[in-house]
Tab-separated table of C-alpha atoms in Angstrom:
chain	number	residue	atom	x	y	z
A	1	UNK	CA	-16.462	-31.479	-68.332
A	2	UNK	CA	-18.990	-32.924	-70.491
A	3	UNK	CA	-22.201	-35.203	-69.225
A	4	UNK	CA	-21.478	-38.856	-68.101
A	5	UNK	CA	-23.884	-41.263	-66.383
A	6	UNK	CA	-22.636	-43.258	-62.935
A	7	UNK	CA	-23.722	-46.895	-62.072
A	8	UNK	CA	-22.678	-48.396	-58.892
A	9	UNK	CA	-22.304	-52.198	-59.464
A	10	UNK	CA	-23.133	-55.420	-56.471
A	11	UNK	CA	-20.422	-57.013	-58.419
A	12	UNK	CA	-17.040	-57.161	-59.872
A	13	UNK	CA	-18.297	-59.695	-62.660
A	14	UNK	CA	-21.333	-56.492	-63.353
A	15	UNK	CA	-18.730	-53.910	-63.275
A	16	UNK	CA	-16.767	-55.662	-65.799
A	17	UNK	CA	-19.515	-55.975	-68.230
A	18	UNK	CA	-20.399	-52.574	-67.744
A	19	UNK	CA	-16.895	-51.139	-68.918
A	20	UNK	CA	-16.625	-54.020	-71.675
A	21	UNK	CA	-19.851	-52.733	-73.194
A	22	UNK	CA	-18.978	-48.702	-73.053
A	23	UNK	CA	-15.806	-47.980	-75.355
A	24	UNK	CA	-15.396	-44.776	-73.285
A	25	UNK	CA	-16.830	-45.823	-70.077
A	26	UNK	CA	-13.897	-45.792	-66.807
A	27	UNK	CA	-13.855	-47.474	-62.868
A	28	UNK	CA	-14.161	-44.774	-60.112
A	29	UNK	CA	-11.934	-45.733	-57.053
A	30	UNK	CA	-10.320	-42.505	-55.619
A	31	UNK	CA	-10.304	-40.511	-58.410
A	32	UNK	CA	-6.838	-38.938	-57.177
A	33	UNK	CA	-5.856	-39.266	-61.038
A	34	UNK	CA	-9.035	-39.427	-62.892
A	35	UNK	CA	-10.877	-36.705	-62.135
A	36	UNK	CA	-8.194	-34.290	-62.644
A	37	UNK	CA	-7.627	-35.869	-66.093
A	38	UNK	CA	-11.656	-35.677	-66.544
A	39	UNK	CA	-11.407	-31.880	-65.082
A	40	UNK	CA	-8.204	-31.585	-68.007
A	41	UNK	CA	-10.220	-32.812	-70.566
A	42	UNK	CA	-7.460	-35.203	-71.106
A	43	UNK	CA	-9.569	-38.121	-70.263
A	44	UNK	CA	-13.787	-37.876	-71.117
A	45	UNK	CA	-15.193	-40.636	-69.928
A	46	UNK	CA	-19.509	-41.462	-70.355
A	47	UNK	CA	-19.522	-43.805	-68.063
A	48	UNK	CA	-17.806	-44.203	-64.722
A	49	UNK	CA	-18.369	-47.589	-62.785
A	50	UNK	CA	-17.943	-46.923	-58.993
A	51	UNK	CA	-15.907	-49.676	-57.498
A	52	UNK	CA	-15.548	-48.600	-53.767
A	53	UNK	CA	-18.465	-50.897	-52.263
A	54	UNK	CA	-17.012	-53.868	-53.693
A	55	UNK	CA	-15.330	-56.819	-51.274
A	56	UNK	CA	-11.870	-55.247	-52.435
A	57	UNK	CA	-10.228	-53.382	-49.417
A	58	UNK	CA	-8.943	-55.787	-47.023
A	59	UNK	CA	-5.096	-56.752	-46.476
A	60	UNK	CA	-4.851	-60.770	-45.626
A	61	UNK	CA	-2.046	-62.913	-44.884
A	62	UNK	CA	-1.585	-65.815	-47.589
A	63	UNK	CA	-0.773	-69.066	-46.074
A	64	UNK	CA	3.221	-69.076	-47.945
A	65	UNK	CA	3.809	-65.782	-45.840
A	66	UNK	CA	2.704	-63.119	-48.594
A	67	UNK	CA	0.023	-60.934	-48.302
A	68	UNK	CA	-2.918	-60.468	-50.694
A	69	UNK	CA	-3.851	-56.485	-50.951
A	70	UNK	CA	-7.282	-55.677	-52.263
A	71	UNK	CA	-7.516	-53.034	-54.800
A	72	UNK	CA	-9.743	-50.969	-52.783
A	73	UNK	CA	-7.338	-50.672	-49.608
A	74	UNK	CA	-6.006	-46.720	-49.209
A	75	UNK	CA	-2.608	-46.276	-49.672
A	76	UNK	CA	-2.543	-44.281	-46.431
A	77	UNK	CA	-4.287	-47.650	-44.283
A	78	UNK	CA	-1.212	-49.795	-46.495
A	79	UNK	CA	1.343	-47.775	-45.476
A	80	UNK	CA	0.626	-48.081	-41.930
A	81	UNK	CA	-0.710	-52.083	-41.966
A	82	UNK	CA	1.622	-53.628	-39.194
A	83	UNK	CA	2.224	-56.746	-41.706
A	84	UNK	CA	3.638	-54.662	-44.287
A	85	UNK	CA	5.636	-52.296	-42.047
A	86	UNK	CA	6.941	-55.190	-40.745
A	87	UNK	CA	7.754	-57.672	-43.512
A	88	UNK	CA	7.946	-55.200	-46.746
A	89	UNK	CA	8.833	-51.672	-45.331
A	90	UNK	CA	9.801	-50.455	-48.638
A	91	UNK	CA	5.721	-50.748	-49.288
A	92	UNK	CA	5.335	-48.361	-46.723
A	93	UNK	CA	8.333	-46.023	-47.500
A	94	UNK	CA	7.060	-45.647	-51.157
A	95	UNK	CA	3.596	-45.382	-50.031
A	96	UNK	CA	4.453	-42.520	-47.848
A	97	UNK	CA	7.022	-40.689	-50.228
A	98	UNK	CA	4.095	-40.212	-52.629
A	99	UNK	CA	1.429	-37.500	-52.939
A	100	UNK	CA	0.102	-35.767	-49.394
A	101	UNK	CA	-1.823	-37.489	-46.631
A	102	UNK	CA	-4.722	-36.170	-48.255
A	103	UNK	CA	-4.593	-37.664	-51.506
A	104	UNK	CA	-3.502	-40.906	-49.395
A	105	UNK	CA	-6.323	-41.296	-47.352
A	106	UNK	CA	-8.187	-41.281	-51.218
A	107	UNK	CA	-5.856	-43.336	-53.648
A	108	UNK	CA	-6.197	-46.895	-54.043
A	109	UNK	CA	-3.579	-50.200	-54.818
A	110	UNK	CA	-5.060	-50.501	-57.905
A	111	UNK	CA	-5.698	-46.789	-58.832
A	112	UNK	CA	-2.044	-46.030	-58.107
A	113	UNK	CA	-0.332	-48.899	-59.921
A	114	UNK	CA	-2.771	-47.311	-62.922
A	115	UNK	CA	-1.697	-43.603	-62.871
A	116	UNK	CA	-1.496	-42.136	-66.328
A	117	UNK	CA	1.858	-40.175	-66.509
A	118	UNK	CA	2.537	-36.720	-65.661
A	119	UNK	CA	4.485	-35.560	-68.904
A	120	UNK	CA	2.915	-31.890	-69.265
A	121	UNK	CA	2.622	-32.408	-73.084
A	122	UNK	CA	0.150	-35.557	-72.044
A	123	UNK	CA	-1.957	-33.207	-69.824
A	124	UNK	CA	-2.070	-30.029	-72.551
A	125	UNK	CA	-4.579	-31.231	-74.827
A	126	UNK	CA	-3.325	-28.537	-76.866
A	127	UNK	CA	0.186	-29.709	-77.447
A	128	UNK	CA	1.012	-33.161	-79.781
A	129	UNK	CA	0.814	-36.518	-77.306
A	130	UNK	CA	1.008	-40.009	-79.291
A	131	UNK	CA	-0.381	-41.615	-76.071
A	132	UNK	CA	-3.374	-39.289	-75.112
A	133	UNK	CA	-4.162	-38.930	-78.949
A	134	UNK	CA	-2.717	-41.541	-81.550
A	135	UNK	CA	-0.712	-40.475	-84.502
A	136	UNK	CA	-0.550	-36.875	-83.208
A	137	UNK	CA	3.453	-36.789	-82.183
A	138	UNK	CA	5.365	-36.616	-79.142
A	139	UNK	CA	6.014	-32.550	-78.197
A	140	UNK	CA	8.345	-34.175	-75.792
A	141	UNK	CA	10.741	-35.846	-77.252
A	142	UNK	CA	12.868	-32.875	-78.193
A	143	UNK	CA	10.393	-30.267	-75.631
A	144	UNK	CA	10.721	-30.480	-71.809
A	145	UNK	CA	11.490	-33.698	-71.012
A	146	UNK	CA	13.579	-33.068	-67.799
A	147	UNK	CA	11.534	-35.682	-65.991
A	148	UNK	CA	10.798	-38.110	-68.642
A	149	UNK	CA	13.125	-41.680	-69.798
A	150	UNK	CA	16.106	-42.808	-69.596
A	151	UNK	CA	15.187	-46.381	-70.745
A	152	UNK	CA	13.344	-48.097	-73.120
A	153	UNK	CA	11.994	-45.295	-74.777
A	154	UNK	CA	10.752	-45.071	-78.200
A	155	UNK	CA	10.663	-41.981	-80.933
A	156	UNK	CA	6.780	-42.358	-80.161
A	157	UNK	CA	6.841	-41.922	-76.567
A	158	UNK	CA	9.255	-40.974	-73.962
A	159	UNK	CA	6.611	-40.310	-70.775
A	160	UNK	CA	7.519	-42.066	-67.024
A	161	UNK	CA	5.488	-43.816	-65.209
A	162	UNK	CA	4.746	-41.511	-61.934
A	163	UNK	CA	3.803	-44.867	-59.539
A	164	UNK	CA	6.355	-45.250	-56.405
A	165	UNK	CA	4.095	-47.803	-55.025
A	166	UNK	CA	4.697	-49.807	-58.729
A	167	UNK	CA	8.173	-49.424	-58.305
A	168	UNK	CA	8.606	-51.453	-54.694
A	169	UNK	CA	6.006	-54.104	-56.047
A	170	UNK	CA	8.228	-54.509	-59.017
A	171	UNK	CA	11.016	-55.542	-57.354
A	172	UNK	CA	8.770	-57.475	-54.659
A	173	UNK	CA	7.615	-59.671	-57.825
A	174	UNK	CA	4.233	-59.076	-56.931
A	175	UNK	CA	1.187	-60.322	-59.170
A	176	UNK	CA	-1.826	-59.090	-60.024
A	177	UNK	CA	-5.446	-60.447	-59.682
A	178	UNK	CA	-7.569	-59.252	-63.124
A	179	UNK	CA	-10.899	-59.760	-63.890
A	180	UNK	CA	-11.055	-59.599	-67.449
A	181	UNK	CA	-14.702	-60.154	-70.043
A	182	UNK	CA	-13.314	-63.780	-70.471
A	183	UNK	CA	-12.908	-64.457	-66.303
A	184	UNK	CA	-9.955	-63.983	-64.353
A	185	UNK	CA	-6.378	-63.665	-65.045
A	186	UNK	CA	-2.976	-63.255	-63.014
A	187	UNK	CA	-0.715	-60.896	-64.176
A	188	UNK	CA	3.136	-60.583	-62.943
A	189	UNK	CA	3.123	-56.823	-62.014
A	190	UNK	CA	6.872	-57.111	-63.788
A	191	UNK	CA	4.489	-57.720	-67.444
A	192	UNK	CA	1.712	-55.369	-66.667
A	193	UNK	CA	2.962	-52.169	-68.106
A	194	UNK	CA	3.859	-52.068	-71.774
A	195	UNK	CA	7.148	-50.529	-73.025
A	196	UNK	CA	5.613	-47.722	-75.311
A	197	UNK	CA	6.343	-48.618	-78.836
A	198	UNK	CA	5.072	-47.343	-81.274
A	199	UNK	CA	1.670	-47.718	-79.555
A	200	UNK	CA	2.133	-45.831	-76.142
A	201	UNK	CA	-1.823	-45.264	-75.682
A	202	UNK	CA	-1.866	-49.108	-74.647
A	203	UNK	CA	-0.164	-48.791	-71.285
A	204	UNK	CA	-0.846	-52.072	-69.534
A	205	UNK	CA	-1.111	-55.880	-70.740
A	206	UNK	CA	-4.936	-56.434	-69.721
A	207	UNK	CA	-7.676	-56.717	-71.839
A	208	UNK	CA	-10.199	-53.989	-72.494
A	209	UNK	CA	-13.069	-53.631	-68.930
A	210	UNK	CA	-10.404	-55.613	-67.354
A	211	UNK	CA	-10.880	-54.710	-63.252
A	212	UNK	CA	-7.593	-55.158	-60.878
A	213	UNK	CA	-9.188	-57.324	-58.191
A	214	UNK	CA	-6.231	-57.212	-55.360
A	215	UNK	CA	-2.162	-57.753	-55.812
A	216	UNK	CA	-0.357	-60.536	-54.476
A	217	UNK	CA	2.885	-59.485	-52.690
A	218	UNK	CA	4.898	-63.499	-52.378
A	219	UNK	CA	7.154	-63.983	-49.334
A	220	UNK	CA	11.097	-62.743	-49.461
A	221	UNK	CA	12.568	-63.046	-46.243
A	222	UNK	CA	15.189	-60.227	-46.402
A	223	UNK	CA	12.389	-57.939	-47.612
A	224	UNK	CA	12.257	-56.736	-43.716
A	225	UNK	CA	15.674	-55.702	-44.927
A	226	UNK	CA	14.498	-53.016	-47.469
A	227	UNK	CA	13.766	-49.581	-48.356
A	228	UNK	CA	12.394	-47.080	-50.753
A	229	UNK	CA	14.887	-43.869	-51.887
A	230	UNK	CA	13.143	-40.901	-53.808
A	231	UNK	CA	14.376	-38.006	-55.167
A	232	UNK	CA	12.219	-35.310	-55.983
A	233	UNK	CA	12.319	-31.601	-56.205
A	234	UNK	CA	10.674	-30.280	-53.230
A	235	UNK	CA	10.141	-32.383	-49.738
A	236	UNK	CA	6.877	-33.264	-50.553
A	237	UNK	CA	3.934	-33.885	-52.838
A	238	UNK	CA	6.013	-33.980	-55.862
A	239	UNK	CA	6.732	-37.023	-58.197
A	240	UNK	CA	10.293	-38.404	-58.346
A	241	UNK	CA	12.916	-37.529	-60.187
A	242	UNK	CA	14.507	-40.633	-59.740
A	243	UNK	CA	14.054	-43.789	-57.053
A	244	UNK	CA	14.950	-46.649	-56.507
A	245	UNK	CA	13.581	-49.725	-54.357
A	246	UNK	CA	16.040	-51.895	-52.593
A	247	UNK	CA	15.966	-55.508	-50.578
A	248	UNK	CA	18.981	-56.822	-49.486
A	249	UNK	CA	20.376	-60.397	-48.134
A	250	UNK	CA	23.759	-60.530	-47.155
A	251	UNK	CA	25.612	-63.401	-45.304
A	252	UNK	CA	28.639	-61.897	-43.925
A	253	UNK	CA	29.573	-59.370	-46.766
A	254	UNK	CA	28.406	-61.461	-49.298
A	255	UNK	CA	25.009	-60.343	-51.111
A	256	UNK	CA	23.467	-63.544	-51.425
A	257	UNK	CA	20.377	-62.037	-52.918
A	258	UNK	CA	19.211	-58.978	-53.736
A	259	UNK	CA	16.034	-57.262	-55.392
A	260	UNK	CA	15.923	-53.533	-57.398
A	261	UNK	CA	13.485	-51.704	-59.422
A	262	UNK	CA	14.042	-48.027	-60.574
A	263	UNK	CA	11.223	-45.574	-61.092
A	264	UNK	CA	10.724	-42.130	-63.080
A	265	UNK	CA	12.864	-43.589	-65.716
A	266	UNK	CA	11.137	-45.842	-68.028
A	267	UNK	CA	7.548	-46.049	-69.129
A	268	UNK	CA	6.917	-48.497	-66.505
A	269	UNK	CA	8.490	-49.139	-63.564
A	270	UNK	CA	12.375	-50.818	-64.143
A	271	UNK	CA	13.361	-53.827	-63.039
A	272	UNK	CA	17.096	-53.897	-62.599
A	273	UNK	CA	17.800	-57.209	-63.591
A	274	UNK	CA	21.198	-56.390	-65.035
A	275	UNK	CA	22.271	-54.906	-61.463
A	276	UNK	CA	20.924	-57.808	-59.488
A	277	UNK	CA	23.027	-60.407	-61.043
A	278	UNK	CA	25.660	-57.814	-60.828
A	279	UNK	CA	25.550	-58.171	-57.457
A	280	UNK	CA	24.797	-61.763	-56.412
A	281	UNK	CA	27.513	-63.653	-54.773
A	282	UNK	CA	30.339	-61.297	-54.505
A	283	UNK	CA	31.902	-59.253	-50.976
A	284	UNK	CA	29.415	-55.956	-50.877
A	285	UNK	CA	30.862	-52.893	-51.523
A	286	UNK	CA	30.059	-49.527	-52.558
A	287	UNK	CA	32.310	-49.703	-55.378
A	288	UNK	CA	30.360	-53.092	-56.569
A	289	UNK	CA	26.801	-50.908	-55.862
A	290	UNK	CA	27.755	-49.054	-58.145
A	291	UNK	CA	29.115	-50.892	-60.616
A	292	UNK	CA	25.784	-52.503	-60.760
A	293	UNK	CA	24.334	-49.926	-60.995
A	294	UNK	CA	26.530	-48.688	-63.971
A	295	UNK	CA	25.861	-52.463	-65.807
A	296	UNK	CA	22.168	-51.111	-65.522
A	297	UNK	CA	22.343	-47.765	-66.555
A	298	UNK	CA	24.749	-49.171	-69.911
A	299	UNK	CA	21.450	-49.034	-71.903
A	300	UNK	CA	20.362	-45.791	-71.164
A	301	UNK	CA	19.475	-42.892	-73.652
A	302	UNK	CA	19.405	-39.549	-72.284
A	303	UNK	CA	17.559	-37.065	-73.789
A	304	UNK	CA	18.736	-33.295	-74.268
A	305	UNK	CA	17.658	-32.518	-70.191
A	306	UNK	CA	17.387	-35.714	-68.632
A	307	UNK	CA	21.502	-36.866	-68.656
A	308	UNK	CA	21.623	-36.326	-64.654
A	309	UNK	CA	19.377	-39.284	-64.441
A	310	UNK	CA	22.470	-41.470	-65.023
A	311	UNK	CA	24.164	-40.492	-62.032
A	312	UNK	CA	21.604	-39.422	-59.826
A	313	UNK	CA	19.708	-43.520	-60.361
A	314	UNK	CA	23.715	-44.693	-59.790
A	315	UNK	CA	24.226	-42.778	-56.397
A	316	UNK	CA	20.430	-43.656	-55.145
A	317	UNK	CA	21.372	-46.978	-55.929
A	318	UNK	CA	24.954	-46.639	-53.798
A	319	UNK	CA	23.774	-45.382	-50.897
A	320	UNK	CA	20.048	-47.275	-50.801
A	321	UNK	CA	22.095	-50.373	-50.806
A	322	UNK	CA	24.984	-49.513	-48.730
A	323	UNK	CA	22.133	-48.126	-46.085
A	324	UNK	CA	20.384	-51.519	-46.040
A	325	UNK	CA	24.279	-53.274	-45.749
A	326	UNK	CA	25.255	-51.133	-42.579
A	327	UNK	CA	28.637	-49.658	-41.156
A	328	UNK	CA	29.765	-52.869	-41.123
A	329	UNK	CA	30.025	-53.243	-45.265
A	330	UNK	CA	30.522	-49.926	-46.177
């Protein structure tokens, strides 16, 4: 690990000058993801800009019925925040399917909706990565890429994005609060993360020292009506293979309305748009879960390890939804 100076800022507007001004410079939250990248030598920052005594951890009520998360709050003090257990649960249920209790009493909102992926050829400095080093290649494209995308993938990139937390929020429409150089900005959390391109080193939509100041989670009713399905390859501490996050509104057996978002697919987590209107307005059924969930999956590419994604993300999708319908609509 090479030499790199630490400032602790009184301010978001200081910290954001700070990182504008140092080309290599990165925020410290919990370091869950950074400092094993530093340790890597995958990331070598000169600079890093402690955030964690900033105004930025508190959970507050908004006065439409959403909540506003600061980017500071632990994703082990989200999962267990009465208003989100209550109105969102498949916050908590992603929250809690992620990492250990450990590494959740460190990570942060903000620091986990900005994980860097976990493609091996990204963390081998030795191996040919067009988003940890430009121009260089991507080893994975026809390497390992078990774990790596089904969708939107280009011949420049085909790395997930390792979030669950990212993936509920996605299909919660949640925005994000940015400070950027030129003042604040609010970002849907649906355009934050950049399909990869031919540029995958730019990964999100914000500007260069921008700092994620909280997220905005808007009320949706039949959220209390949700949940958070991951598939991984051990019970726990291990990033999904597949997952999906589910709300569901029906009025009889009719889904009146219905949100989904798919993660370890895509280079940023997937909302399932295509499903959704699938869905909307017709008697629930299995059968139509997963015919929406086939009218989603229509675009996908698998690569030469991956094709089990296709029906693993269909039968998540099944029997997340046909969990949240009940007996009755089976």
């Amino acid at each position: 690990m090479r030499p790199f100076r630490y400032h602790r800022p009184a301010g978001v507007a200081e910290a954001v000058a700070l990182i504008d001004a140092a080309p290599d410079g990165a925020y410290l939250a919990g370091g869950t993801n950074l400092v094993d990248l530093m340790k890597l030598g995958v990331q070598r920052p000169d600079l890093l800009v402690d955030v964690n005594r900033l105004a930025l951890d508190t959970v507050d009520p908004l006065p439409d019925g959403g909540l506003r998360i600061g980017a500071t709050v632990r994703n082990s003090d989200l999962a267990a925040h009465p208003l989100v257990r209550q109105h969102q649960p498949m916050l908590s249920r992603a929250l809690l399917a992620g990492a250990s209790g450990q590494l959740r009493n460190m990570a942060t909102t903000a620091g986990n909706l900005l994980q860097r992926t976990r493609c091996v050829y990204f963390q081998d400095t030795g191996r040919a990565c067009n988003k940890r080093e430009p121009g260089t290649g991507c080893a994975a494209l026809h390497g390992q890429n078990r774990d790596l995308a089904i969708l939107d993938w280009s011949e420049a990139c085909v790395a997930t994005h390792p979030s669950d937390l990212a993936v509920a929020m996605v299909a919660l429409d949640a925005v994000v609060e940015a400070y950027e150089p030129d003042g604040p900005r609010d970002v849907p959390l649906t355009e934050l993360h950049r399909s990869p391109g031919a540029h995958p080193e730019r990964e999100t939509t914000l500007a260069r020292g921008a700092l994620i100041t909280a997220v905005q989670v808007p009320p949706l009713p039949f959220a209390t009506r949700s949940t958070y399905l991951k598939v991984r390859d051990r019970a726990s501490f291990a990033f999904a293979v597949g997952s999906v996050a589910a709300a569901l509104n029906l009025e009889g057996d009719i889904v009146r309305d219905v949100r989904l978002a798919y993660g370890a697919v895509a280079h940023r987590p997937w909302r399932a748009y295509r499903a959704e209107e699938a869905l909307r307005g017709r008697p629930f059924t299995a059968e139509l879960a997963a015919q929406a969930a086939d009218a989603e999956l229509a675009a996908a590419r698998a690569l030469h390890h991956n094709a089990f994604k296709v029906p693993l993300i269909r039968n998540i999708t099944v029997r997340a939804l046909t969990d949240l319908a009940g007996p009755v609509n089976r």
